PDB file of N, CA and C in Angstrom:
ATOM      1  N   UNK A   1     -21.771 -79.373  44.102  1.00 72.00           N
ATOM      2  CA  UNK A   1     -23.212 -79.362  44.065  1.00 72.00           C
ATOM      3  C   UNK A   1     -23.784 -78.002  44.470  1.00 72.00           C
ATOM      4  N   UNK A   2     -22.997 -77.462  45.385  1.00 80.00           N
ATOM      5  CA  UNK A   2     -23.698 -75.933  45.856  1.00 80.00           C
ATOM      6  C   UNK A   2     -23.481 -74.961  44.685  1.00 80.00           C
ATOM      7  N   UNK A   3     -22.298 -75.278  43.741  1.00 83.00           N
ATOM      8  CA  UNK A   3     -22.273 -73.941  42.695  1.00 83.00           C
ATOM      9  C   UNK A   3     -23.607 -74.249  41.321  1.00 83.00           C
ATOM     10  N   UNK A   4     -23.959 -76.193  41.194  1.00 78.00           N
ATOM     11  CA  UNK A   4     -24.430 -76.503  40.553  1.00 78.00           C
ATOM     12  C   UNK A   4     -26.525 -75.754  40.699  1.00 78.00           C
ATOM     13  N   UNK A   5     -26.432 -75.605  42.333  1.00 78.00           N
ATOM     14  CA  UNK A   5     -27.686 -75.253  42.945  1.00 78.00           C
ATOM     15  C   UNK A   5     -28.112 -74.035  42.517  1.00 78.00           C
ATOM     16  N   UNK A   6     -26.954 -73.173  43.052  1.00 82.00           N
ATOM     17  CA  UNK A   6     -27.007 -71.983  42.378  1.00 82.00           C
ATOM     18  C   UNK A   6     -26.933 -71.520  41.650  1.00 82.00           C
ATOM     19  N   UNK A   7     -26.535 -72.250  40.237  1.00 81.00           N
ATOM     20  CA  UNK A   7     -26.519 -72.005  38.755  1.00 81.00           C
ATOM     21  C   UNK A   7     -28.127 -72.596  38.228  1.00 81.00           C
ATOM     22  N   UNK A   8     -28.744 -73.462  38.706  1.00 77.00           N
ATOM     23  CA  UNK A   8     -29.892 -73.759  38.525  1.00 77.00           C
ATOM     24  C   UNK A   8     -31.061 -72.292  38.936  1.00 77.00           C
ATOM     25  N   UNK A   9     -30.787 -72.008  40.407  1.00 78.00           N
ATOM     26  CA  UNK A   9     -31.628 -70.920  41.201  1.00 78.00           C
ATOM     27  C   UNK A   9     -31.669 -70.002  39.904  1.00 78.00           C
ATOM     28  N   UNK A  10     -30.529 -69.451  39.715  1.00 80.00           N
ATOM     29  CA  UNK A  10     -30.370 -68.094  38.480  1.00 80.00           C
ATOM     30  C   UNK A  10     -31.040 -68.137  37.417  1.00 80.00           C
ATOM     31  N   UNK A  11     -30.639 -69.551  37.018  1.00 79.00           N
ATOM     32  CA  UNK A  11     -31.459 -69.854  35.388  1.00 79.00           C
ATOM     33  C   UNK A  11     -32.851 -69.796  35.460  1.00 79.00           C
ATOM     34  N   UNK A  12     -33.462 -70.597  36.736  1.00 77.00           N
ATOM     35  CA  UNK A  12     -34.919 -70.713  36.686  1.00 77.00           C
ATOM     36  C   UNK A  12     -35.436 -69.229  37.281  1.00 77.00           C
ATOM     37  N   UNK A  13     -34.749 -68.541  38.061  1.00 77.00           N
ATOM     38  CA  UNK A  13     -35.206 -67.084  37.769  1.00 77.00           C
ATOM     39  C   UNK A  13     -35.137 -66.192  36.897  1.00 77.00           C
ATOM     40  N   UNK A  14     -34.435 -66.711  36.367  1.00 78.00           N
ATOM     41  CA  UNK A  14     -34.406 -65.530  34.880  1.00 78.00           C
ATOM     42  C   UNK A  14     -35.152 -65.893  34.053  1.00 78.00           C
ATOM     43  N   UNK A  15     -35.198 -67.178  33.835  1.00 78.00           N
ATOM     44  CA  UNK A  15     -36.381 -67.693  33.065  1.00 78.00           C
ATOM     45  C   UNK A  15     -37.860 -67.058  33.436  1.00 78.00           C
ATOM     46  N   UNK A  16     -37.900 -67.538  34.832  1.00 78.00           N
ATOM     47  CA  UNK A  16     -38.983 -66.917  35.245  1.00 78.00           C
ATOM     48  C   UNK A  16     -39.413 -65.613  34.713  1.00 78.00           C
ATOM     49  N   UNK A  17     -39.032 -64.669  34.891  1.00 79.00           N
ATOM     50  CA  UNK A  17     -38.949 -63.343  34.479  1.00 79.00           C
ATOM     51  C   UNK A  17     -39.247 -62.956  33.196  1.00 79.00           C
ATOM     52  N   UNK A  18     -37.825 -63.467  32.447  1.00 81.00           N
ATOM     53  CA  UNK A  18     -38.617 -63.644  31.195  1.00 81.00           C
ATOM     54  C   UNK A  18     -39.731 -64.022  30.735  1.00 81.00           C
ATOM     55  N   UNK A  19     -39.925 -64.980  30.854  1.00 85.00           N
ATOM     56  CA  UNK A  19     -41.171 -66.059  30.553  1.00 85.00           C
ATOM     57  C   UNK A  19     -42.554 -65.066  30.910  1.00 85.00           C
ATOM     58  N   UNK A  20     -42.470 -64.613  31.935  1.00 86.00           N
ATOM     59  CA  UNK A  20     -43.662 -64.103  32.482  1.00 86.00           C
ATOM     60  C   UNK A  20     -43.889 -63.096  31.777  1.00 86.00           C
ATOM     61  N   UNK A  21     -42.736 -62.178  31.317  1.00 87.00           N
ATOM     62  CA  UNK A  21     -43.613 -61.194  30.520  1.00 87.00           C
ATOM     63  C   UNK A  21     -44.140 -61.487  29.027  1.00 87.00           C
ATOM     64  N   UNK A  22     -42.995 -62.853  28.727  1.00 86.00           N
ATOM     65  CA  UNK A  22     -44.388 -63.030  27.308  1.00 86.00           C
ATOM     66  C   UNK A  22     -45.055 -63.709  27.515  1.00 86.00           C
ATOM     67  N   UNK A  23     -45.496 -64.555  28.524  1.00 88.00           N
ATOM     68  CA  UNK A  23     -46.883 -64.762  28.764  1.00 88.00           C
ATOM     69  C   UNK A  23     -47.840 -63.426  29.246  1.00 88.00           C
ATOM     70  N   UNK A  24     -47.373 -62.458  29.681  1.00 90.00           N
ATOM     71  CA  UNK A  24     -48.263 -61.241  29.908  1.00 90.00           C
ATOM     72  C   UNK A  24     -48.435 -60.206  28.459  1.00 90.00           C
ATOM     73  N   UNK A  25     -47.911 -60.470  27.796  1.00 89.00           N
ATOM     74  CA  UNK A  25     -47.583 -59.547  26.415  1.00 89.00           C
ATOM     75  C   UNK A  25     -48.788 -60.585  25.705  1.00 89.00           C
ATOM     76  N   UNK A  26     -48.254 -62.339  25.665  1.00 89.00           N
ATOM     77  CA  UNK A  26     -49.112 -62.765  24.794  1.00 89.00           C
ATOM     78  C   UNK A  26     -50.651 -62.440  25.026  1.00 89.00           C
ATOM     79  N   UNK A  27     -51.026 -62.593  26.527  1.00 91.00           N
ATOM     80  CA  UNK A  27     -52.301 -62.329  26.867  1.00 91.00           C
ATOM     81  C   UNK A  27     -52.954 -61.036  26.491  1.00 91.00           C
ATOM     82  N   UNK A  28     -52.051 -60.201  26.773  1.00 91.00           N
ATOM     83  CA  UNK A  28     -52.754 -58.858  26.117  1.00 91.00           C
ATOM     84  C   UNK A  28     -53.090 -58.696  24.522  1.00 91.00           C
ATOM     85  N   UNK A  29     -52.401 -59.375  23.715  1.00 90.00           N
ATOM     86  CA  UNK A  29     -52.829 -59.868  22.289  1.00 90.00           C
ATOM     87  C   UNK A  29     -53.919 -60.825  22.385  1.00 90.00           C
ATOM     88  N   UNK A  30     -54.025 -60.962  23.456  1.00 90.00           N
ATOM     89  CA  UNK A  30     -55.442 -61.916  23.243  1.00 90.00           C
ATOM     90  C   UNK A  30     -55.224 -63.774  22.971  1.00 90.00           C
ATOM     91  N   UNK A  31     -53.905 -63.992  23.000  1.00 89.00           N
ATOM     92  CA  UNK A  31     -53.851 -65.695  22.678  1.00 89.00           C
ATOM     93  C   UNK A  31     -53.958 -66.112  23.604  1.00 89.00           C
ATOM     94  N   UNK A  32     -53.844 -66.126  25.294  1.00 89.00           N
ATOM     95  CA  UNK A  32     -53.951 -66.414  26.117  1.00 89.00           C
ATOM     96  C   UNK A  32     -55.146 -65.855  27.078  1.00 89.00           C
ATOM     97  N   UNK A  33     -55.449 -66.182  28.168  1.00 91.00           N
ATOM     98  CA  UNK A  33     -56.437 -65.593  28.537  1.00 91.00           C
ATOM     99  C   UNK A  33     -56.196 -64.106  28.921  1.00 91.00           C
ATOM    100  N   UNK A  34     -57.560 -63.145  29.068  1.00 93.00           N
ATOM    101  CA  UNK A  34     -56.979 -61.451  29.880  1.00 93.00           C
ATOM    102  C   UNK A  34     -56.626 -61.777  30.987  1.00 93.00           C
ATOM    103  N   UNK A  35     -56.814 -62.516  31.342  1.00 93.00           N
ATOM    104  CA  UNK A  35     -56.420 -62.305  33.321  1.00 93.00           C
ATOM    105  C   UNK A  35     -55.048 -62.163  33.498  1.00 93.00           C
ATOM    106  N   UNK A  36     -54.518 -63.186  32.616  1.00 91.00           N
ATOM    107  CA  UNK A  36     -52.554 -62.861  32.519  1.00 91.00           C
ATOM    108  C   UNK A  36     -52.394 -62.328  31.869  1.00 91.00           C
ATOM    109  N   UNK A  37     -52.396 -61.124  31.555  1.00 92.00           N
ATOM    110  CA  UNK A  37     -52.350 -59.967  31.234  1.00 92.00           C
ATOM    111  C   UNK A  37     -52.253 -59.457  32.370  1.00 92.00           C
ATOM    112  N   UNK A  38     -52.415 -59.063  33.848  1.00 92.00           N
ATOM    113  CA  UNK A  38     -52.629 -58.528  34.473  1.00 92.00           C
ATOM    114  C   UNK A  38     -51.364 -58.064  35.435  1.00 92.00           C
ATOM    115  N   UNK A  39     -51.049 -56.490  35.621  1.00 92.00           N
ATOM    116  CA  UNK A  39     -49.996 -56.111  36.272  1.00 92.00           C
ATOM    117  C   UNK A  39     -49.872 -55.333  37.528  1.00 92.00           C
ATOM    118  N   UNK A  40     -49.391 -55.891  38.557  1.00 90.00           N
ATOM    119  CA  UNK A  40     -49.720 -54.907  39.759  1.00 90.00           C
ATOM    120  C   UNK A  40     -49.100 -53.802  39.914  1.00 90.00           C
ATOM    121  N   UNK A  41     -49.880 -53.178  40.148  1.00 89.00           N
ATOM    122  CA  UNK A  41     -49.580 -52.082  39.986  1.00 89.00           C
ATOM    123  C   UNK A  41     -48.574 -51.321  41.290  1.00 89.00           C
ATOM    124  N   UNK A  42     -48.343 -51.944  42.167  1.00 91.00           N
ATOM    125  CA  UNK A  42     -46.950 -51.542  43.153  1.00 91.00           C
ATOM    126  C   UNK A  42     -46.090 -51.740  42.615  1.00 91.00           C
ATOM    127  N   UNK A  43     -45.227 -53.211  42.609  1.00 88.00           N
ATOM    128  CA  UNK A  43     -44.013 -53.817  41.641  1.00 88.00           C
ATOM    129  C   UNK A  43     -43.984 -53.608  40.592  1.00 88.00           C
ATOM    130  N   UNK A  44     -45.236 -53.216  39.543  1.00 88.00           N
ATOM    131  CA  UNK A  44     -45.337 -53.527  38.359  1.00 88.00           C
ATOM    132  C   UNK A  44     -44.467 -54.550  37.288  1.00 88.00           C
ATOM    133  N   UNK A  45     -44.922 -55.866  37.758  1.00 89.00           N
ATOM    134  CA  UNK A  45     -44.809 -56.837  37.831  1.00 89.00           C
ATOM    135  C   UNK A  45     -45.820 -57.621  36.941  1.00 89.00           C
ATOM    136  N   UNK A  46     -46.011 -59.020  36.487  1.00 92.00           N
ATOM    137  CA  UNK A  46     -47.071 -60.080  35.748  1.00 92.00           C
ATOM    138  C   UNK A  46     -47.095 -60.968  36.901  1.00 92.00           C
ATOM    139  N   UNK A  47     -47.734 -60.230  37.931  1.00 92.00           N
ATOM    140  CA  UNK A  47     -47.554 -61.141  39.287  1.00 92.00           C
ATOM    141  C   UNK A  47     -48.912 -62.763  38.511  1.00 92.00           C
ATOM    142  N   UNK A  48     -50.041 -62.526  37.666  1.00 92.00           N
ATOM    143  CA  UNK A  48     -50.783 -63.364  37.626  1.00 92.00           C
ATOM    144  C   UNK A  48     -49.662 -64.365  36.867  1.00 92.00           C
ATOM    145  N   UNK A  49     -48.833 -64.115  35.670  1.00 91.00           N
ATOM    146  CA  UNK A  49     -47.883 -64.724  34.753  1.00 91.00           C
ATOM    147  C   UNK A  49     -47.376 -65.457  35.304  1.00 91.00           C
ATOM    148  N   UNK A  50     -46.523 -64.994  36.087  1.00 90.00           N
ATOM    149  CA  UNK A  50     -45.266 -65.436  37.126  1.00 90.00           C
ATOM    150  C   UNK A  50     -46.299 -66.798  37.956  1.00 90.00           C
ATOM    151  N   UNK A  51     -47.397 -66.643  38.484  1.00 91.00           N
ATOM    152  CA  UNK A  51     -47.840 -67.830  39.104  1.00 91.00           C
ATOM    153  C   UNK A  51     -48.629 -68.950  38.635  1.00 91.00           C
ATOM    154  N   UNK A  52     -48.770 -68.896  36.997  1.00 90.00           N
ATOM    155  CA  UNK A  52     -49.386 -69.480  35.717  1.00 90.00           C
ATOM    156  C   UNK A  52     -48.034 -70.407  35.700  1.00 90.00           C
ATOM    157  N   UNK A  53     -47.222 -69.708  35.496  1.00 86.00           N
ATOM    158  CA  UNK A  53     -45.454 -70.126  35.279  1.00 86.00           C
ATOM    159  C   UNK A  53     -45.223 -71.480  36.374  1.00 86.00           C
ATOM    160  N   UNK A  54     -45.537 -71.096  37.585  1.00 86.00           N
ATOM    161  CA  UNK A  54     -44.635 -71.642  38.880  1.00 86.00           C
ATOM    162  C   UNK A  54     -46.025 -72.948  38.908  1.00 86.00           C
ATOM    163  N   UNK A  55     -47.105 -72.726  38.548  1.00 88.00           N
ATOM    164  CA  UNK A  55     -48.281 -73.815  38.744  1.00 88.00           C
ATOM    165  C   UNK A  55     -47.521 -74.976  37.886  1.00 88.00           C
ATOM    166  N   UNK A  56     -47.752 -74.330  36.833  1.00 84.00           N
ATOM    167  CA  UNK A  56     -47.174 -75.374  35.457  1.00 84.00           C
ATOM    168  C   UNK A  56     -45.798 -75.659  35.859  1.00 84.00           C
ATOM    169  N   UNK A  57     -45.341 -75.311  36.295  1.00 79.00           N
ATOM    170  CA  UNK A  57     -43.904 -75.311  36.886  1.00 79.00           C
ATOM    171  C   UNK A  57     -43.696 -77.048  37.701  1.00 79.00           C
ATOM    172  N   UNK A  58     -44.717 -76.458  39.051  1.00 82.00           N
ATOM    173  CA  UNK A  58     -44.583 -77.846  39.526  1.00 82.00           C
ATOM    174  C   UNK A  58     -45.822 -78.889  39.152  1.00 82.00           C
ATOM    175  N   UNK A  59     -46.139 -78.755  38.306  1.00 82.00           N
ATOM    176  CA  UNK A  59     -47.128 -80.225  37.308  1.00 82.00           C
ATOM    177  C   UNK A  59     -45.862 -80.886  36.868  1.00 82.00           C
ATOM    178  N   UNK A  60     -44.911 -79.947  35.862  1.00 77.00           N
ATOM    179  CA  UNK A  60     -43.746 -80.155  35.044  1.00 77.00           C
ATOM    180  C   UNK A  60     -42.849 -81.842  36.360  1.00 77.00           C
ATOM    181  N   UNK A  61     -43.180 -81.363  37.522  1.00 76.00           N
ATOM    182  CA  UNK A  61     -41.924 -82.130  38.369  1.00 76.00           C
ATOM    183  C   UNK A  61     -43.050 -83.174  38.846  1.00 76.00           C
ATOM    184  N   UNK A  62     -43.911 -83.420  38.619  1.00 82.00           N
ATOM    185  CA  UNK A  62     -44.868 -84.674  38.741  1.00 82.00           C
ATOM    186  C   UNK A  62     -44.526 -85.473  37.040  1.00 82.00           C
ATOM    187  N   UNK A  63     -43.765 -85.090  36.408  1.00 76.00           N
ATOM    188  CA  UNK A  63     -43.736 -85.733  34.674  1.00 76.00           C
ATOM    189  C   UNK A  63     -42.362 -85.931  35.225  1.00 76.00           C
ATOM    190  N   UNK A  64     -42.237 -87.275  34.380  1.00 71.00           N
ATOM    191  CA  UNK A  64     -41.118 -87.911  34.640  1.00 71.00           C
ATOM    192  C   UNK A  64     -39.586 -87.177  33.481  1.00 71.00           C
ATOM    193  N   UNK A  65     -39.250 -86.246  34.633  1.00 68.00           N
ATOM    194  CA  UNK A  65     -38.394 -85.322  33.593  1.00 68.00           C
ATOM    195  C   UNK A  65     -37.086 -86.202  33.439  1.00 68.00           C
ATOM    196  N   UNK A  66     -37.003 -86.823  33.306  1.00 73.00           N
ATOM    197  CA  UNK A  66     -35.660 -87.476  32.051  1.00 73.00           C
ATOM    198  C   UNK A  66     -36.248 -87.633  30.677  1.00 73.00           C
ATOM    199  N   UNK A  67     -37.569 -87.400  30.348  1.00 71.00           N
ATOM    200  CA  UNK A  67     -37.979 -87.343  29.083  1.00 71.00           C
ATOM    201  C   UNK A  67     -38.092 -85.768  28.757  1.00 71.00           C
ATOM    202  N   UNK A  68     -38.298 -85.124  29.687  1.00 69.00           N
ATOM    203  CA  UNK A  68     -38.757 -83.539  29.924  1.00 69.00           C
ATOM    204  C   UNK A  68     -37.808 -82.687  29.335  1.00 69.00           C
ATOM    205  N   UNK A  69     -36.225 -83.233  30.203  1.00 72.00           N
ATOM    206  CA  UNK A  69     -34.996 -81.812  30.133  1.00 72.00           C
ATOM    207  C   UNK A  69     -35.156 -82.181  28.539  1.00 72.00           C
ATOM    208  N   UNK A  70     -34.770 -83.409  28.219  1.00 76.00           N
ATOM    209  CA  UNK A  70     -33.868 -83.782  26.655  1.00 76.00           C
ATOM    210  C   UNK A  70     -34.619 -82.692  25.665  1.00 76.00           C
ATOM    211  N   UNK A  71     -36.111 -82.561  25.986  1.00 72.00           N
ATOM    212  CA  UNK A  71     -36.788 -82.205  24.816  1.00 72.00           C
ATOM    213  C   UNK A  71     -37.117 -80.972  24.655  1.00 72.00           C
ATOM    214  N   UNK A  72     -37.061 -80.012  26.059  1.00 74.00           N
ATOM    215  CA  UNK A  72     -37.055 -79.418  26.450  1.00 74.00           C
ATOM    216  C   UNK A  72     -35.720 -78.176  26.273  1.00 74.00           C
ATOM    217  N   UNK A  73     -34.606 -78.712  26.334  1.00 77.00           N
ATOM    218  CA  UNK A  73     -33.207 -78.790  25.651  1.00 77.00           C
ATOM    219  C   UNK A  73     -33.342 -78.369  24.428  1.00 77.00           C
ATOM    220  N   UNK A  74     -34.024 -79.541  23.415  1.00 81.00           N
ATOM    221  CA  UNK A  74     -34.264 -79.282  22.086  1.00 81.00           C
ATOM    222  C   UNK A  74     -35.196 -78.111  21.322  1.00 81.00           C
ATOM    223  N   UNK A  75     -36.220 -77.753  21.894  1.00 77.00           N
ATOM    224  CA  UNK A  75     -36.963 -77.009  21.345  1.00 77.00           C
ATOM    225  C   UNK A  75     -36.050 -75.648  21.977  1.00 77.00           C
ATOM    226  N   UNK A  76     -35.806 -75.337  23.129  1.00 79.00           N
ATOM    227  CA  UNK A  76     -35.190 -74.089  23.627  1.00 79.00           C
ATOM    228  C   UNK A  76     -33.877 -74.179  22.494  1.00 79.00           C
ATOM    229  N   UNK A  77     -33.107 -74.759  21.793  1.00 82.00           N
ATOM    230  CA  UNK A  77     -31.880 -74.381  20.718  1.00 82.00           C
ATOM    231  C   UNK A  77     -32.789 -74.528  19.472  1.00 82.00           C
ATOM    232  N   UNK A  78     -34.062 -74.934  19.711  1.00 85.00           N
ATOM    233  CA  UNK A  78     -34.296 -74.325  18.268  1.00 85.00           C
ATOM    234  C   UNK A  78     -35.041 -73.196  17.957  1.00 85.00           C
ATOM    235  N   UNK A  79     -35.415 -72.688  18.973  1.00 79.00           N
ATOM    236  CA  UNK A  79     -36.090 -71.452  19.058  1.00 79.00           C
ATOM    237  C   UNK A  79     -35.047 -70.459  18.544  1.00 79.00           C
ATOM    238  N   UNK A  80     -33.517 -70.739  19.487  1.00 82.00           N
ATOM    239  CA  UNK A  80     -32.377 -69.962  19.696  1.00 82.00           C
ATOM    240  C   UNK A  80     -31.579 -69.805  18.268  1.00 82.00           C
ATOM    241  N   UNK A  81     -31.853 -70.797  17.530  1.00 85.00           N
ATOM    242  CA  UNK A  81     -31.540 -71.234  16.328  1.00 85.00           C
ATOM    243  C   UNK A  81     -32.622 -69.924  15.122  1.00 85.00           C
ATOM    244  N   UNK A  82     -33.658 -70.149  15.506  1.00 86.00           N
ATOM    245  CA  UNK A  82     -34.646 -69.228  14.647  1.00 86.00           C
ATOM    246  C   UNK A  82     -34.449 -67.845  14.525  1.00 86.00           C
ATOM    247  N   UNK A  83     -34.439 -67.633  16.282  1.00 81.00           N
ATOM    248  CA  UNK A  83     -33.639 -66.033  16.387  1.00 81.00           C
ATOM    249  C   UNK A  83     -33.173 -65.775  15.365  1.00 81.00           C
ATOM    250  N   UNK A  84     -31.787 -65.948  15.896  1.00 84.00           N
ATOM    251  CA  UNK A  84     -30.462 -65.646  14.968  1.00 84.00           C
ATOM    252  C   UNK A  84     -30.332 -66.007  13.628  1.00 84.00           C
ATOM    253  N   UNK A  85     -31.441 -66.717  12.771  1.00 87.00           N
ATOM    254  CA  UNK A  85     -31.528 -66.424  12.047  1.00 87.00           C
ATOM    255  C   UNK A  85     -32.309 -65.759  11.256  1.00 87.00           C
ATOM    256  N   UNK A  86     -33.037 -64.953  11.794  1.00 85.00           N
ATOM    257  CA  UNK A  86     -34.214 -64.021  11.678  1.00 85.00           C
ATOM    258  C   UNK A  86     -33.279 -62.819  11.917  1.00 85.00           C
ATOM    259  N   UNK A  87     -32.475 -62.619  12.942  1.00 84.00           N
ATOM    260  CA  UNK A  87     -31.365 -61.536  13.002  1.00 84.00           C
ATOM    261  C   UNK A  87     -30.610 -61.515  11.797  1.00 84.00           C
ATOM    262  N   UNK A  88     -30.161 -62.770  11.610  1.00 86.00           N
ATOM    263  CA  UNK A  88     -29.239 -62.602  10.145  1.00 86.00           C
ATOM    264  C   UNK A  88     -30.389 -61.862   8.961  1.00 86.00           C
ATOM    265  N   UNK A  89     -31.447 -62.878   8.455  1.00 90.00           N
ATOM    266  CA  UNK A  89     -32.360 -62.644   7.186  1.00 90.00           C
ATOM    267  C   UNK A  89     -32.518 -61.139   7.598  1.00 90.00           C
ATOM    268  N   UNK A  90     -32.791 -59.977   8.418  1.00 86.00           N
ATOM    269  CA  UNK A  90     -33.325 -58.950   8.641  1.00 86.00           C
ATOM    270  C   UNK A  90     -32.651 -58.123   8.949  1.00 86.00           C
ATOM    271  N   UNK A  91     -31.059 -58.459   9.185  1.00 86.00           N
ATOM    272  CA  UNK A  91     -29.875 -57.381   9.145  1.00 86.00           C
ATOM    273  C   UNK A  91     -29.576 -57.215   7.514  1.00 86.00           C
ATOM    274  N   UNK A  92     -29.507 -58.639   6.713  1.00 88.00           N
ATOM    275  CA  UNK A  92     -29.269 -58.264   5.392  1.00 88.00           C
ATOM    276  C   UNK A  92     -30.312 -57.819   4.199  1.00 88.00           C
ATOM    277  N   UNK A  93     -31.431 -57.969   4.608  1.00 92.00           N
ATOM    278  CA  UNK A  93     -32.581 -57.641   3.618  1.00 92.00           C
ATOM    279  C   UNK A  93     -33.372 -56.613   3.787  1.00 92.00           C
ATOM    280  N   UNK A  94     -33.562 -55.814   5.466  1.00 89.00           N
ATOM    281  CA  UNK A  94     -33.480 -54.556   5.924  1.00 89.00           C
ATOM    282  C   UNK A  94     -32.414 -54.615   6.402  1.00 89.00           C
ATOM    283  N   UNK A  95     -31.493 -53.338   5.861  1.00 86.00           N
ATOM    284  CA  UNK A  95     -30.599 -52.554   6.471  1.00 86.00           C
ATOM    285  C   UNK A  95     -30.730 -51.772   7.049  1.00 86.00           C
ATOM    286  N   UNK A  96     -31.450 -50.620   5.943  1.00 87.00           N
ATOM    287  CA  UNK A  96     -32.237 -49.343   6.469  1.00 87.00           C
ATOM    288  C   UNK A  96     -33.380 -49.152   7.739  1.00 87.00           C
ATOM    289  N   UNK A  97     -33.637 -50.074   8.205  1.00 87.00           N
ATOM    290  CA  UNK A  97     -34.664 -50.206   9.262  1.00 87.00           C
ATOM    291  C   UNK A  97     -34.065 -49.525  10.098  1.00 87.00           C
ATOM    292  N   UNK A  98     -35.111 -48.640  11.425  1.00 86.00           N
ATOM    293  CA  UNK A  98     -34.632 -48.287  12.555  1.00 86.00           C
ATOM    294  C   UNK A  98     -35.044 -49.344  13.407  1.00 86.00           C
ATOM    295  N   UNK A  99     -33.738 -49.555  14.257  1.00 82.00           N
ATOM    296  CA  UNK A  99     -33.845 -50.260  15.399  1.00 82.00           C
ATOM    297  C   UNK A  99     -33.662 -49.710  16.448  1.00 82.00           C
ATOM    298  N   UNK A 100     -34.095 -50.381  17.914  1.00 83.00           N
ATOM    299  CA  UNK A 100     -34.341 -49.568  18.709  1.00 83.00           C
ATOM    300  C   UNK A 100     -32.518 -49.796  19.548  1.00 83.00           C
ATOM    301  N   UNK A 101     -32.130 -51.151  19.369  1.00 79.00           N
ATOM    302  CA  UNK A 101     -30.544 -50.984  19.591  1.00 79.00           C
ATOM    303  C   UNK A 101     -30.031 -52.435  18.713  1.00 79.00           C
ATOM    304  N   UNK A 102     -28.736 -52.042  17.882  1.00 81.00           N
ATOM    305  CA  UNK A 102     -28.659 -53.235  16.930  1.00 81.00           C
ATOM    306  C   UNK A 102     -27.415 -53.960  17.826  1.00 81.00           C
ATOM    307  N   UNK A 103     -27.167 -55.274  17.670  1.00 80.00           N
ATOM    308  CA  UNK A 103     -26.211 -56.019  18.306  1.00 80.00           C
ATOM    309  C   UNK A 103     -24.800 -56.628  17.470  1.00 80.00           C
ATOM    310  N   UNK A 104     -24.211 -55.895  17.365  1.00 83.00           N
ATOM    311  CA  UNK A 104     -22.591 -56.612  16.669  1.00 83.00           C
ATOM    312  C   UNK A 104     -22.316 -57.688  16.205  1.00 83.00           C
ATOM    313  N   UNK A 105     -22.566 -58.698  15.378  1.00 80.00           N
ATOM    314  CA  UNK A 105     -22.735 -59.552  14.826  1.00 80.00           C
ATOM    315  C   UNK A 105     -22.088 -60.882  15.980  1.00 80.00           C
ATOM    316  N   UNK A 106     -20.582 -60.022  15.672  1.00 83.00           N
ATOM    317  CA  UNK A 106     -19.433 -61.194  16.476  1.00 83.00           C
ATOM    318  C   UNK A 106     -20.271 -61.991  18.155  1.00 83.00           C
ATOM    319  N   UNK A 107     -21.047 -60.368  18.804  1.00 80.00           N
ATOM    320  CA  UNK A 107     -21.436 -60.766  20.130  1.00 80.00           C
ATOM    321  C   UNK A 107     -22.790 -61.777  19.639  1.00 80.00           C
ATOM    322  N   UNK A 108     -23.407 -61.380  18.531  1.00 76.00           N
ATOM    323  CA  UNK A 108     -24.889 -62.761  18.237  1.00 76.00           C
ATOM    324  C   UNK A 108     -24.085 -63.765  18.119  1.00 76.00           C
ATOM    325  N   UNK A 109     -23.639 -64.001  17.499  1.00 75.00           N
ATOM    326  CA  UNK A 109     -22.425 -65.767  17.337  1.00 75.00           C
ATOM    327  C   UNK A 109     -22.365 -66.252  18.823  1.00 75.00           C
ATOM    328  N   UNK A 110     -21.449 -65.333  18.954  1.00 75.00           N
ATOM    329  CA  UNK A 110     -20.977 -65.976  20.518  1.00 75.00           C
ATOM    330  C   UNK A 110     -22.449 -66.368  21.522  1.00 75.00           C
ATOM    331  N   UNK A 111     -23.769 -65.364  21.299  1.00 67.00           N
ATOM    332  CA  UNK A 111     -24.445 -65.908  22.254  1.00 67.00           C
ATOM    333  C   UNK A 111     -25.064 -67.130  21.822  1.00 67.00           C
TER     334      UNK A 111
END
């Protein structure tokens, strides 16, 4: 259970992280509100993102998550699913494109 704790801690921080900056990216496009958009400027950080994240976060654990992970599960592999194939359609139909770093096919599979 302690390696299971700490494999949870990691995931939901990285998530975190992630998450926060495209909720701070989306806001600056304007789909979300400006306020998350907003970056402090010490850490330079989406300190407003990050606590948009952790609010909704714990609403999420007031919902009865045995309906939550399953679906939750599902949409995150199909997102993961879209990627990679948006990597595929756009490695073979632009070749010539500059990228800013391209990824080895074998290592996209595996992830």
């Amino acid at each position: 259970t302690v390696v299971s704790t700490q494999s949870t801690d990691g995931a939901f921080g990285g998530g975190l992280l992630c998450t926060s900056r495209n909720v701070q990216s989306t806001a600056e496009e304007g789909v979300f509100p400006k306020w998350m958009a907003g970056i402090n400027s010490t850490l330079n950080t989406p300190v407003p993102a990050i606590l948009t994240i952790m609010v909704m976060n714990m609403v999420y654990l007031l919902v009865d998550t045995s309906s939550l992970i399953p679906s939750f599960s599902t949409v995150e592999w199909l997102f993961y699913a879209m990627t990679f194939s948006c990597l595929l359609y756009l490695r073979y139909t632009e070749p010539k494109n500059i990228r800013p770093f391209k990824i080895p096919l074998p290592v996209a599979i595996f992830l």
